[in-house]
Amino acid sequence: MQHDIRRLPFQEALPRAQRVVQTCLNAMIPEGQANDLLNAMRYGVIGGKALRGFLVLEGARLHRVTIGPASMAALAIECLHAYSLIHDDLPSMDDDDLRRGQPTVHKTWDEATAVLAGDALQALAFELLSHSDIGSAEVSRSLVYGMATAAGRVGMVGGQMLDIQAESKTDGHTLAEIEAIQNGKTGALIRWSAMAGAELAQAETEPLRIYGDKLGLAFQIADDILDVEGDEVTVGKAVGKDEAAGKATFVSLLGLDGAKRRADELVESACDAISIYGDDAETLKEAARFVVNRTH
Amino acid sequence: MQHDIRRLPFQEALPRAQRVVQTCLNAMIPEGQANDLLNAMRYGVIGGKALRGFLVLEGARLHRVTIGPASMAALAIECLHAYSLIHDDLPSMDDDDLRRGQPTVHKTWDEATAVLAGDALQALAFELLSHSDIGSAEVSRSLVYGMATAAGRVGMVGGQMLDIQAESKTDGHTLAEIEAIQNGKTGALIRWSAMAGAELAQAETEPLRIYGDKLGLAFQIADDILDVEGDEVTVGKAVGKDEAAGKATFVSLLGLDGAKRRADELVESACDAISIYGDDAETLKEAARFVVNRTH
């Protein structure tokens, strides 16, 4: 199989992932249509960091998977992630007007369009993963099953529900409980993203699973730190919401310095896990360091 | 393969489908948990007619598919259908307080729980179809792809969006436009349900595809008739909403008698399409006749 994804430093590989995702999205949902549903779906996917799509592309590159299948899996996870953000922003959920510095989907269109665009993006994710161009039926089934479980009641949605209920819990949470919430809400799909490239190649997934596991937790700790230290303009969404809601976070439990130390340790473990890939894994290591140092 | 689904008359086969769906649901989400998300998901699935699950089981029976895989596919479509109803009932959508004679999910819990329960039910549908117990990876992929396309932007969600926009269209719709809306909104997933049994057996799907096609349209026409002729208690949800909303329907376009005639013709075509199965298809023929004659 031709190895057609070149290794780039992280700061170039991330924008490349955004372009790859957008090109694949254009093929599935062409631009410039007079259709609110399709435009809201596109709006939800475009403009994100595409960190999850990047992880898919890097994992694929490490296993010499070609860009076609890799970009379909990258778009699939970006669709799934975009749907979760659109629904999360709804007035009945987090009630956010701003996402990535832009008006949220229900502000740009309306609530009904936001509900439906999210629903259709989830379906599109599974459409992409079950498309015959993505690889063998075995690969397809494994990617679908992994995403469905990571996205559902024991994964992302389950974590979101725990997170909502945590806000009304007055006696506080333990670190283990916070980790369980984040593992569902964010961790499961970051892990899926990291492993997808190995899945596409039907190769050993364990090193990338551990990498994704550690990265996901570091990512959420960094998010909690940003909610305390960041400002709304650079973060691109409302900040200080956790404290205002009285929510237990990694920062409230570990302290700011303790949270930063824990994030650094996780990044080290993530990098160690993929050392067997040698220099080829350098971009993924840069990504892990970026995640804990990002300001937006 | 052991043929373990006995042919029953429709009036017994439909409650059997409800039981099969509930048994399979109990295995995936056990009863009596202190978890709002899981309970809301169960509430959304249980209590429905399980007509789509019935279609899956009948198609499976015609092809000697065993009850295990058949019941997983039946539960998958009931989860997908339940999610669509939960989201459809939301205040920002149809704003219905009553479904199947019971308070809707957002009335029983709240809006956030209803959004998340719907989202998790869609994920569960794809989890079931990609489970290794359902059959070969090829069967799995085909079922997932068929459901994803039938559920998404060109299928159910696309149809719902057109339906919402139709309410604000003042110059009325043609019959072709109404058929396009219904084909997406209801037709695509009824067609999937009818074909799933043949897909599970990797057999010819065409007769059941035509049956599902005709049945789906007849079903929507019957729904429009019920909205005019039914009363809220027997229908189990609010009626007279289409006329109040000034929506073009099969009844407003064809007249009440014309709509009934068209539904009868479609039922005849549906029955003709599956005549190659002989007496074994009698239950599916009864189902088609029931659909246009139902009062609840």
mmCIF file with all atom_site columns, N, CA and C in Angstrom, chain A residues 36-37 83 87 92-93 111-113 116 119 122-124 126-127 130-132 135-138 140-141 144-145 148-149 153 157 160-161 165, chain B residues 36-37 83 87 92-93 111-113 116 119 122-124 126-127 130-132 135-138 140-141 144-145 148-149 153 157 160-161 165:
data_model
loop_
_atom_site.group_PDB
_atom_site.id
_atom_site.type_symbol
_atom_site.label_atom_id
_atom_site.label_alt_id
_atom_site.label_comp_id
_atom_site.label_asym_id
_atom_site.label_entity_id
_atom_site.label_seq_id
_atom_site.pdbx_PDB_ins_code
_atom_site.Cartn_x
_atom_site.Cartn_y
_atom_site.Cartn_z
_atom_site.occupancy
_atom_site.B_iso_or_equiv
_atom_site.pdbx_formal_charge
_atom_site.auth_seq_id
_atom_site.auth_comp_id
_atom_site.auth_asym_id
_atom_site.auth_atom_id
_atom_site.pdbx_PDB_model_num
ATOM 1   N N  . ASP A 1 36  ? -30.828 24.285  4.986  1.00 0.00 ? 36  ASP A N  1
ATOM 2   C CA . ASP A 1 36  ? -30.409 24.644  6.345  1.00 0.00 ? 36  ASP A CA 1
ATOM 3   C C  . ASP A 1 36  ? -29.775 23.473  7.080  1.00 0.00 ? 36  ASP A C  1
ATOM 4   N N  . LEU A 1 37  ? -30.364 22.272  6.924  1.00 0.00 ? 37  LEU A N  1
ATOM 5   C CA . LEU A 1 37  ? -29.841 21.112  7.639  1.00 0.00 ? 37  LEU A CA 1
ATOM 6   C C  . LEU A 1 37  ? -28.394 20.854  7.237  1.00 0.00 ? 37  LEU A C  1
ATOM 7   N N  . TYR A 1 83  ? -21.375 16.834  16.493 1.00 0.00 ? 83  TYR A N  1
ATOM 8   C CA . TYR A 1 83  ? -22.741 16.594  16.971 1.00 0.00 ? 83  TYR A CA 1
ATOM 9   C C  . TYR A 1 83  ? -22.811 16.779  18.480 1.00 0.00 ? 83  TYR A C  1
ATOM 10  N N  . HIS A 1 87  ? -25.238 19.608  20.411 1.00 0.00 ? 87  HIS A N  1
ATOM 11  C CA . HIS A 1 87  ? -26.264 19.264  21.404 1.00 0.00 ? 87  HIS A CA 1
ATOM 12  C C  . HIS A 1 87  ? -25.880 19.803  22.795 1.00 0.00 ? 87  HIS A C  1
ATOM 13  N N  . SER A 1 92  ? -31.220 23.836  26.681 1.00 0.00 ? 92  SER A N  1
ATOM 14  C CA . SER A 1 92  ? -31.588 22.898  27.749 1.00 0.00 ? 92  SER A CA 1
ATOM 15  C C  . SER A 1 92  ? -30.369 22.159  28.306 1.00 0.00 ? 92  SER A C  1
ATOM 16  N N  . MET A 1 93  ? -29.225 22.326  27.647 1.00 0.00 ? 93  MET A N  1
ATOM 17  C CA . MET A 1 93  ? -27.992 21.672  28.139 1.00 0.00 ? 93  MET A CA 1
ATOM 18  C C  . MET A 1 93  ? -27.090 22.773  28.726 1.00 0.00 ? 93  MET A C  1
ATOM 19  N N  . GLU A 1 111 ? -33.190 26.135  17.474 1.00 0.00 ? 111 GLU A N  1
ATOM 20  C CA . GLU A 1 111 ? -33.000 24.925  18.270 1.00 0.00 ? 111 GLU A CA 1
ATOM 21  C C  . GLU A 1 111 ? -33.355 23.652  17.504 1.00 0.00 ? 111 GLU A C  1
ATOM 22  N N  . ALA A 1 112 ? -34.461 23.686  16.760 1.00 0.00 ? 112 ALA A N  1
ATOM 23  C CA . ALA A 1 112 ? -34.876 22.481  16.028 1.00 0.00 ? 112 ALA A CA 1
ATOM 24  C C  . ALA A 1 112 ? -33.796 22.078  15.025 1.00 0.00 ? 112 ALA A C  1
ATOM 25  N N  . THR A 1 113 ? -33.238 23.067  14.317 1.00 0.00 ? 113 THR A N  1
ATOM 26  C CA . THR A 1 113 ? -32.181 22.773  13.349 1.00 0.00 ? 113 THR A CA 1
ATOM 27  C C  . THR A 1 113 ? -30.940 22.220  14.056 1.00 0.00 ? 113 THR A C  1
ATOM 28  N N  . LEU A 1 116 ? -31.598 18.554  14.984 1.00 0.00 ? 116 LEU A N  1
ATOM 29  C CA . LEU A 1 116 ? -31.573 17.700  13.794 1.00 0.00 ? 116 LEU A CA 1
ATOM 30  C C  . LEU A 1 116 ? -30.178 17.614  13.169 1.00 0.00 ? 116 LEU A C  1
ATOM 31  N N  . ASP A 1 119 ? -28.234 15.207  15.204 1.00 0.00 ? 119 ASP A N  1
ATOM 32  C CA . ASP A 1 119 ? -28.703 13.842  14.931 1.00 0.00 ? 119 ASP A CA 1
ATOM 33  C C  . ASP A 1 119 ? -28.161 13.318  13.602 1.00 0.00 ? 119 ASP A C  1
ATOM 34  N N  . GLN A 1 122 ? -24.421 12.455  13.719 1.00 0.00 ? 122 GLN A N  1
ATOM 35  C CA . GLN A 1 122 ? -24.132 11.148  14.311 1.00 0.00 ? 122 GLN A CA 1
ATOM 36  C C  . GLN A 1 122 ? -24.353 10.046  13.265 1.00 0.00 ? 122 GLN A C  1
ATOM 37  N N  . ALA A 1 123 ? -25.450 10.131  12.533 1.00 0.00 ? 123 ALA A N  1
ATOM 38  C CA . ALA A 1 123 ? -25.721 9.133   11.488 1.00 0.00 ? 123 ALA A CA 1
ATOM 39  C C  . ALA A 1 123 ? -24.627 9.157   10.418 1.00 0.00 ? 123 ALA A C  1
ATOM 40  N N  . LEU A 1 124 ? -24.174 10.357  10.042 1.00 0.00 ? 124 LEU A N  1
ATOM 41  C CA . LEU A 1 124 ? -23.131 10.480  9.012  1.00 0.00 ? 124 LEU A CA 1
ATOM 42  C C  . LEU A 1 124 ? -21.826 9.816   9.464  1.00 0.00 ? 124 LEU A C  1
ATOM 43  N N  . PHE A 1 126 ? -21.496 7.164   11.276 1.00 0.00 ? 126 PHE A N  1
ATOM 44  C CA . PHE A 1 126 ? -21.606 5.714   11.072 1.00 0.00 ? 126 PHE A CA 1
ATOM 45  C C  . PHE A 1 126 ? -21.727 5.361   9.585  1.00 0.00 ? 126 PHE A C  1
ATOM 46  N N  . GLU A 1 127 ? -22.297 6.254   8.803  1.00 0.00 ? 127 GLU A N  1
ATOM 47  C CA . GLU A 1 127 ? -22.338 6.053   7.347  1.00 0.00 ? 127 GLU A CA 1
ATOM 48  C C  . GLU A 1 127 ? -20.910 5.976   6.792  1.00 0.00 ? 127 GLU A C  1
ATOM 49  N N  . SER A 1 130 ? -19.054 2.726   7.740  1.00 0.00 ? 130 SER A N  1
ATOM 50  C CA . SER A 1 130 ? -19.568 1.495   7.129  1.00 0.00 ? 130 SER A CA 1
ATOM 51  C C  . SER A 1 130 ? -19.528 1.554   5.605  1.00 0.00 ? 130 SER A C  1
ATOM 52  N N  . HIS A 1 131 ? -18.917 2.612   5.072  1.00 0.00 ? 131 HIS A N  1
ATOM 53  C CA . HIS A 1 131 ? -18.795 2.751   3.619  1.00 0.00 ? 131 HIS A CA 1
ATOM 54  C C  . HIS A 1 131 ? -17.777 1.740   3.094  1.00 0.00 ? 131 HIS A C  1
ATOM 55  N N  . SER A 1 132 ? -18.037 1.193   1.921  1.00 0.00 ? 132 SER A N  1
ATOM 56  C CA . SER A 1 132 ? -17.145 0.142   1.404  1.00 0.00 ? 132 SER A CA 1
ATOM 57  C C  . SER A 1 132 ? -15.739 0.668   1.108  1.00 0.00 ? 132 SER A C  1
ATOM 58  N N  . GLY A 1 135 ? -12.417 0.104   3.863  1.00 0.00 ? 135 GLY A N  1
ATOM 59  C CA . GLY A 1 135 ? -11.608 -1.101  4.066  1.00 0.00 ? 135 GLY A CA 1
ATOM 60  C C  . GLY A 1 135 ? -12.477 -2.339  4.089  1.00 0.00 ? 135 GLY A C  1
ATOM 61  N N  . SER A 1 136 ? -11.945 -3.407  4.671  1.00 0.00 ? 136 SER A N  1
ATOM 62  C CA . SER A 1 136 ? -12.692 -4.658  4.719  1.00 0.00 ? 136 SER A CA 1
ATOM 63  C C  . SER A 1 136 ? -13.892 -4.528  5.639  1.00 0.00 ? 136 SER A C  1
ATOM 64  N N  . ALA A 1 137 ? -14.824 -5.455  5.510  1.00 0.00 ? 137 ALA A N  1
ATOM 65  C CA . ALA A 1 137 ? -16.006 -5.446  6.377  1.00 0.00 ? 137 ALA A CA 1
ATOM 66  C C  . ALA A 1 137 ? -15.608 -5.613  7.837  1.00 0.00 ? 137 ALA A C  1
ATOM 67  N N  . GLU A 1 138 ? -14.552 -6.379  8.092  1.00 0.00 ? 138 GLU A N  1
ATOM 68  C CA . GLU A 1 138 ? -14.082 -6.578  9.472  1.00 0.00 ? 138 GLU A CA 1
ATOM 69  C C  . GLU A 1 138 ? -13.597 -5.259  10.076 1.00 0.00 ? 138 GLU A C  1
ATOM 70  N N  . SER A 1 140 ? -14.427 -2.284  9.123  1.00 0.00 ? 140 SER A N  1
ATOM 71  C CA . SER A 1 140 ? -15.606 -1.445  9.224  1.00 0.00 ? 140 SER A CA 1
ATOM 72  C C  . SER A 1 140 ? -16.403 -1.755  10.487 1.00 0.00 ? 140 SER A C  1
ATOM 73  N N  . ARG A 1 141 ? -16.665 -3.024  10.690 1.00 0.00 ? 141 ARG A N  1
ATOM 74  C CA . ARG A 1 141 ? -17.446 -3.431  11.855 1.00 0.00 ? 141 ARG A CA 1
ATOM 75  C C  . ARG A 1 141 ? -16.744 -3.034  13.151 1.00 0.00 ? 141 ARG A C  1
ATOM 76  N N  . VAL A 1 144 ? -17.025 0.747   13.687 1.00 0.00 ? 144 VAL A N  1
ATOM 77  C CA . VAL A 1 144 ? -18.399 1.114   14.058 1.00 0.00 ? 144 VAL A CA 1
ATOM 78  C C  . VAL A 1 144 ? -18.680 0.725   15.505 1.00 0.00 ? 144 VAL A C  1
ATOM 79  N N  . TYR A 1 145 ? -18.330 -0.506  15.858 1.00 0.00 ? 145 TYR A N  1
ATOM 80  C CA . TYR A 1 145 ? -18.619 -0.973  17.209 1.00 0.00 ? 145 TYR A CA 1
ATOM 81  C C  . TYR A 1 145 ? -17.859 -0.144  18.247 1.00 0.00 ? 145 TYR A C  1
ATOM 82  N N  . ALA A 1 148 ? -19.554 3.302   18.413 1.00 0.00 ? 148 ALA A N  1
ATOM 83  C CA . ALA A 1 148 ? -20.904 3.246   19.000 1.00 0.00 ? 148 ALA A CA 1
ATOM 84  C C  . ALA A 1 148 ? -20.827 3.092   20.519 1.00 0.00 ? 148 ALA A C  1
ATOM 85  N N  . THR A 1 149 ? -19.930 2.227   20.986 1.00 0.00 ? 149 THR A N  1
ATOM 86  C CA . THR A 1 149 ? -19.818 2.048   22.438 1.00 0.00 ? 149 THR A CA 1
ATOM 87  C C  . THR A 1 149 ? -19.156 3.277   23.086 1.00 0.00 ? 149 THR A C  1
ATOM 88  N N  . ARG A 1 153 ? -24.180 5.157   25.876 1.00 0.00 ? 153 ARG A N  1
ATOM 89  C CA . ARG A 1 153 ? -24.550 5.238   27.294 1.00 0.00 ? 153 ARG A CA 1
ATOM 90  C C  . ARG A 1 153 ? -23.404 4.953   28.254 1.00 0.00 ? 153 ARG A C  1
ATOM 91  N N  . VAL A 1 157 ? -22.111 9.936   25.977 1.00 0.00 ? 157 VAL A N  1
ATOM 92  C CA . VAL A 1 157 ? -23.402 10.407  26.485 1.00 0.00 ? 157 VAL A CA 1
ATOM 93  C C  . VAL A 1 157 ? -23.547 10.078  27.968 1.00 0.00 ? 157 VAL A C  1
ATOM 94  N N  . GLN A 1 160 ? -21.632 12.652  29.836 1.00 0.00 ? 160 GLN A N  1
ATOM 95  C CA . GLN A 1 160 ? -22.323 13.952  29.847 1.00 0.00 ? 160 GLN A CA 1
ATOM 96  C C  . GLN A 1 160 ? -23.444 13.969  30.878 1.00 0.00 ? 160 GLN A C  1
ATOM 97  N N  . MET A 1 161 ? -24.152 12.847  30.951 1.00 0.00 ? 161 MET A N  1
ATOM 98  C CA . MET A 1 161 ? -25.243 12.752  31.922 1.00 0.00 ? 161 MET A CA 1
ATOM 99  C C  . MET A 1 161 ? -24.699 12.846  33.355 1.00 0.00 ? 161 MET A C  1
ATOM 100 N N  . GLN A 1 165 ? -25.456 15.750  36.187 1.00 0.00 ? 165 GLN A N  1
ATOM 101 C CA . GLN A 1 165 ? -25.913 15.412  37.536 1.00 0.00 ? 165 GLN A CA 1
ATOM 102 C C  . GLN A 1 165 ? -24.918 15.860  38.595 1.00 0.00 ? 165 GLN A C  1
ATOM 103 N N  . ASP B 1 36  ? -30.915 7.791   35.493 1.00 0.00 ? 36  ASP B N  1
ATOM 104 C CA . ASP B 1 36  ? -31.939 8.470   34.691 1.00 0.00 ? 36  ASP B CA 1
ATOM 105 C C  . ASP B 1 36  ? -31.761 8.239   33.190 1.00 0.00 ? 36  ASP B C  1
ATOM 106 N N  . LEU B 1 37  ? -30.503 8.280   32.727 1.00 0.00 ? 37  LEU B N  1
ATOM 107 C CA . LEU B 1 37  ? -30.263 8.112   31.297 1.00 0.00 ? 37  LEU B CA 1
ATOM 108 C C  . LEU B 1 37  ? -30.764 6.754   30.817 1.00 0.00 ? 37  LEU B C  1
ATOM 109 N N  . TYR B 1 83  ? -35.567 6.950   19.531 1.00 0.00 ? 83  TYR B N  1
ATOM 110 C CA . TYR B 1 83  ? -34.771 8.199   19.578 1.00 0.00 ? 83  TYR B CA 1
ATOM 111 C C  . TYR B 1 83  ? -35.440 9.287   18.762 1.00 0.00 ? 83  TYR B C  1
ATOM 112 N N  . HIS B 1 87  ? -36.794 12.931  20.334 1.00 0.00 ? 87  HIS B N  1
ATOM 113 C CA . HIS B 1 87  ? -36.340 14.247  19.854 1.00 0.00 ? 87  HIS B CA 1
ATOM 114 C C  . HIS B 1 87  ? -37.477 15.014  19.176 1.00 0.00 ? 87  HIS B C  1
ATOM 115 N N  . SER B 1 92  ? -38.724 22.333  21.395 1.00 0.00 ? 92  SER B N  1
ATOM 116 C CA . SER B 1 92  ? -38.250 23.078  20.220 1.00 0.00 ? 92  SER B CA 1
ATOM 117 C C  . SER B 1 92  ? -38.647 22.417  18.911 1.00 0.00 ? 92  SER B C  1
ATOM 118 N N  . MET B 1 93  ? -39.193 21.208  18.972 1.00 0.00 ? 93  MET B N  1
ATOM 119 C CA . MET B 1 93  ? -39.637 20.493  17.773 1.00 0.00 ? 93  MET B CA 1
ATOM 120 C C  . MET B 1 93  ? -41.171 20.490  17.763 1.00 0.00 ? 93  MET B C  1
ATOM 121 N N  . GLU B 1 111 ? -35.654 18.185  29.589 1.00 0.00 ? 111 GLU B N  1
ATOM 122 C CA . GLU B 1 111 ? -35.206 18.293  28.202 1.00 0.00 ? 111 GLU B CA 1
ATOM 123 C C  . GLU B 1 111 ? -33.809 17.727  27.991 1.00 0.00 ? 111 GLU B C  1
ATOM 124 N N  . ALA B 1 112 ? -32.890 18.042  28.914 1.00 0.00 ? 112 ALA B N  1
ATOM 125 C CA . ALA B 1 112 ? -31.509 17.570  28.743 1.00 0.00 ? 112 ALA B CA 1
ATOM 126 C C  . ALA B 1 112 ? -31.468 16.038  28.707 1.00 0.00 ? 112 ALA B C  1
ATOM 127 N N  . THR B 1 113 ? -32.219 15.408  29.604 1.00 0.00 ? 113 THR B N  1
ATOM 128 C CA . THR B 1 113 ? -32.266 13.941  29.629 1.00 0.00 ? 113 THR B CA 1
ATOM 129 C C  . THR B 1 113 ? -32.863 13.397  28.335 1.00 0.00 ? 113 THR B C  1
ATOM 130 N N  . LEU B 1 116 ? -30.221 13.647  25.543 1.00 0.00 ? 116 LEU B N  1
ATOM 131 C CA . LEU B 1 116 ? -29.166 12.641  25.733 1.00 0.00 ? 116 LEU B CA 1
ATOM 132 C C  . LEU B 1 116 ? -29.680 11.213  25.554 1.00 0.00 ? 116 LEU B C  1
ATOM 133 N N  . ASP B 1 119 ? -29.891 10.624  21.881 1.00 0.00 ? 119 ASP B N  1
ATOM 134 C CA . ASP B 1 119 ? -28.538 10.471  21.334 1.00 0.00 ? 119 ASP B CA 1
ATOM 135 C C  . ASP B 1 119 ? -27.974 9.085   21.643 1.00 0.00 ? 119 ASP B C  1
ATOM 136 N N  . GLN B 1 122 ? -29.595 6.298   19.567 1.00 0.00 ? 122 GLN B N  1
ATOM 137 C CA . GLN B 1 122 ? -29.063 6.178   18.204 1.00 0.00 ? 122 GLN B CA 1
ATOM 138 C C  . GLN B 1 122 ? -27.744 5.394   18.235 1.00 0.00 ? 122 GLN B C  1
ATOM 139 N N  . ALA B 1 123 ? -26.864 5.715   19.192 1.00 0.00 ? 123 ALA B N  1
ATOM 140 C CA . ALA B 1 123 ? -25.591 4.983   19.311 1.00 0.00 ? 123 ALA B CA 1
ATOM 141 C C  . ALA B 1 123 ? -25.838 3.506   19.590 1.00 0.00 ? 123 ALA B C  1
ATOM 142 N N  . LEU B 1 124 ? -26.826 3.210   20.449 1.00 0.00 ? 124 LEU B N  1
ATOM 143 C CA . LEU B 1 124 ? -27.122 1.818   20.784 1.00 0.00 ? 124 LEU B CA 1
ATOM 144 C C  . LEU B 1 124 ? -27.587 1.025   19.561 1.00 0.00 ? 124 LEU B C  1
ATOM 145 N N  . PHE B 1 126 ? -26.567 1.383   16.515 1.00 0.00 ? 126 PHE B N  1
ATOM 146 C CA . PHE B 1 126 ? -25.393 0.996   15.730 1.00 0.00 ? 126 PHE B CA 1
ATOM 147 C C  . PHE B 1 126 ? -24.501 0.014   16.494 1.00 0.00 ? 126 PHE B C  1
ATOM 148 N N  . GLU B 1 127 ? -24.507 0.109   17.809 1.00 0.00 ? 127 GLU B N  1
ATOM 149 C CA . GLU B 1 127 ? -23.779 -0.868  18.622 1.00 0.00 ? 127 GLU B CA 1
ATOM 150 C C  . GLU B 1 127 ? -24.343 -2.271  18.384 1.00 0.00 ? 127 GLU B C  1
ATOM 151 N N  . SER B 1 130 ? -23.473 -3.722  14.910 1.00 0.00 ? 130 SER B N  1
ATOM 152 C CA . SER B 1 130 ? -22.060 -4.041  14.677 1.00 0.00 ? 130 SER B CA 1
ATOM 153 C C  . SER B 1 130 ? -21.539 -5.064  15.692 1.00 0.00 ? 130 SER B C  1
ATOM 154 N N  . HIS B 1 131 ? -22.439 -5.601  16.506 1.00 0.00 ? 131 HIS B N  1
ATOM 155 C CA . HIS B 1 131 ? -22.063 -6.621  17.485 1.00 0.00 ? 131 HIS B CA 1
ATOM 156 C C  . HIS B 1 131 ? -21.741 -7.927  16.756 1.00 0.00 ? 131 HIS B C  1
ATOM 157 N N  . SER B 1 132 ? -20.741 -8.641  17.265 1.00 0.00 ? 132 SER B N  1
ATOM 158 C CA . SER B 1 132 ? -20.312 -9.853  16.550 1.00 0.00 ? 132 SER B CA 1
ATOM 159 C C  . SER B 1 132 ? -21.390 -10.936 16.542 1.00 0.00 ? 132 SER B C  1
ATOM 160 N N  . GLY B 1 135 ? -23.997 -11.607 13.110 1.00 0.00 ? 135 GLY B N  1
ATOM 161 C CA . GLY B 1 135 ? -23.688 -12.341 11.885 1.00 0.00 ? 135 GLY B CA 1
ATOM 162 C C  . GLY B 1 135 ? -22.307 -11.978 11.372 1.00 0.00 ? 135 GLY B C  1
ATOM 163 N N  . SER B 1 136 ? -22.065 -12.236 10.093 1.00 0.00 ? 136 SER B N  1
ATOM 164 C CA . SER B 1 136 ? -20.755 -11.953 9.514  1.00 0.00 ? 136 SER B CA 1
ATOM 165 C C  . SER B 1 136 ? -20.510 -10.444 9.473  1.00 0.00 ? 136 SER B C  1
ATOM 166 N N  . ALA B 1 137 ? -19.248 -10.078 9.307  1.00 0.00 ? 137 ALA B N  1
ATOM 167 C CA . ALA B 1 137 ? -18.894 -8.657  9.220  1.00 0.00 ? 137 ALA B CA 1
ATOM 168 C C  . ALA B 1 137 ? -19.570 -8.013  8.009  1.00 0.00 ? 137 ALA B C  1
ATOM 169 N N  . GLU B 1 138 ? -19.749 -8.776  6.928  1.00 0.00 ? 138 GLU B N  1
ATOM 170 C CA . GLU B 1 138 ? -20.402 -8.238  5.727  1.00 0.00 ? 138 GLU B CA 1
ATOM 171 C C  . GLU B 1 138 ? -21.859 -7.888  6.026  1.00 0.00 ? 138 GLU B C  1
ATOM 172 N N  . SER B 1 140 ? -23.133 -7.252  8.934  1.00 0.00 ? 140 SER B N  1
ATOM 173 C CA . SER B 1 140 ? -23.091 -6.153  9.881  1.00 0.00 ? 140 SER B CA 1
ATOM 174 C C  . SER B 1 140 ? -22.895 -4.820  9.154  1.00 0.00 ? 140 SER B C  1
ATOM 175 N N  . ARG B 1 141 ? -21.911 -4.780  8.286  1.00 0.00 ? 141 ARG B N  1
ATOM 176 C CA . ARG B 1 141 ? -21.620 -3.546  7.562  1.00 0.00 ? 141 ARG B CA 1
ATOM 177 C C  . ARG B 1 141 ? -22.816 -3.096  6.726  1.00 0.00 ? 141 ARG B C  1
ATOM 178 N N  . VAL B 1 144 ? -25.549 -1.674  8.999  1.00 0.00 ? 144 VAL B N  1
ATOM 179 C CA . VAL B 1 144 ? -25.147 -0.368  9.534  1.00 0.00 ? 144 VAL B CA 1
ATOM 180 C C  . VAL B 1 144 ? -25.268 0.701   8.449  1.00 0.00 ? 144 VAL B C  1
ATOM 181 N N  . TYR B 1 145 ? -24.714 0.408   7.278  1.00 0.00 ? 145 TYR B N  1
ATOM 182 C CA . TYR B 1 145 ? -24.732 1.404   6.199  1.00 0.00 ? 145 TYR B CA 1
ATOM 183 C C  . TYR B 1 145 ? -26.168 1.734   5.795  1.00 0.00 ? 145 TYR B C  1
ATOM 184 N N  . ALA B 1 148 ? -27.691 3.844   8.616  1.00 0.00 ? 148 ALA B N  1
ATOM 185 C CA . ALA B 1 148 ? -27.094 5.177   8.719  1.00 0.00 ? 148 ALA B CA 1
ATOM 186 C C  . ALA B 1 148 ? -27.625 6.092   7.615  1.00 0.00 ? 148 ALA B C  1
ATOM 187 N N  . THR B 1 149 ? -27.715 5.566   6.400  1.00 0.00 ? 149 THR B N  1
ATOM 188 C CA . THR B 1 149 ? -28.212 6.405   5.302  1.00 0.00 ? 149 THR B CA 1
ATOM 189 C C  . THR B 1 149 ? -29.721 6.639   5.450  1.00 0.00 ? 149 THR B C  1
ATOM 190 N N  . ARG B 1 153 ? -29.214 12.508  6.831  1.00 0.00 ? 153 ARG B N  1
ATOM 191 C CA . ARG B 1 153 ? -29.587 13.733  6.112  1.00 0.00 ? 153 ARG B CA 1
ATOM 192 C C  . ARG B 1 153 ? -30.417 13.473  4.860  1.00 0.00 ? 153 ARG B C  1
ATOM 193 N N  . VAL B 1 157 ? -33.868 12.190  9.139  1.00 0.00 ? 157 VAL B N  1
ATOM 194 C CA . VAL B 1 157 ? -33.641 13.554  9.623  1.00 0.00 ? 157 VAL B CA 1
ATOM 195 C C  . VAL B 1 157 ? -33.892 14.565  8.507  1.00 0.00 ? 157 VAL B C  1
ATOM 196 N N  . GLN B 1 160 ? -37.561 15.032  8.267  1.00 0.00 ? 160 GLN B N  1
ATOM 197 C CA . GLN B 1 160 ? -38.100 15.820  9.385  1.00 0.00 ? 160 GLN B CA 1
ATOM 198 C C  . GLN B 1 160 ? -37.851 17.312  9.165  1.00 0.00 ? 160 GLN B C  1
ATOM 199 N N  . MET B 1 161 ? -36.662 17.620  8.648  1.00 0.00 ? 161 MET B N  1
ATOM 200 C CA . MET B 1 161 ? -36.324 19.021  8.384  1.00 0.00 ? 161 MET B CA 1
ATOM 201 C C  . MET B 1 161 ? -37.266 19.593  7.314  1.00 0.00 ? 161 MET B C  1
ATOM 202 N N  . GLN B 1 165 ? -39.997 22.675  7.717  1.00 0.00 ? 165 GLN B N  1
ATOM 203 C CA . GLN B 1 165 ? -40.008 23.817  6.802  1.00 0.00 ? 165 GLN B CA 1
ATOM 204 C C  . GLN B 1 165 ? -41.318 23.907  6.036  1.00 0.00 ? 165 GLN B C  1
#
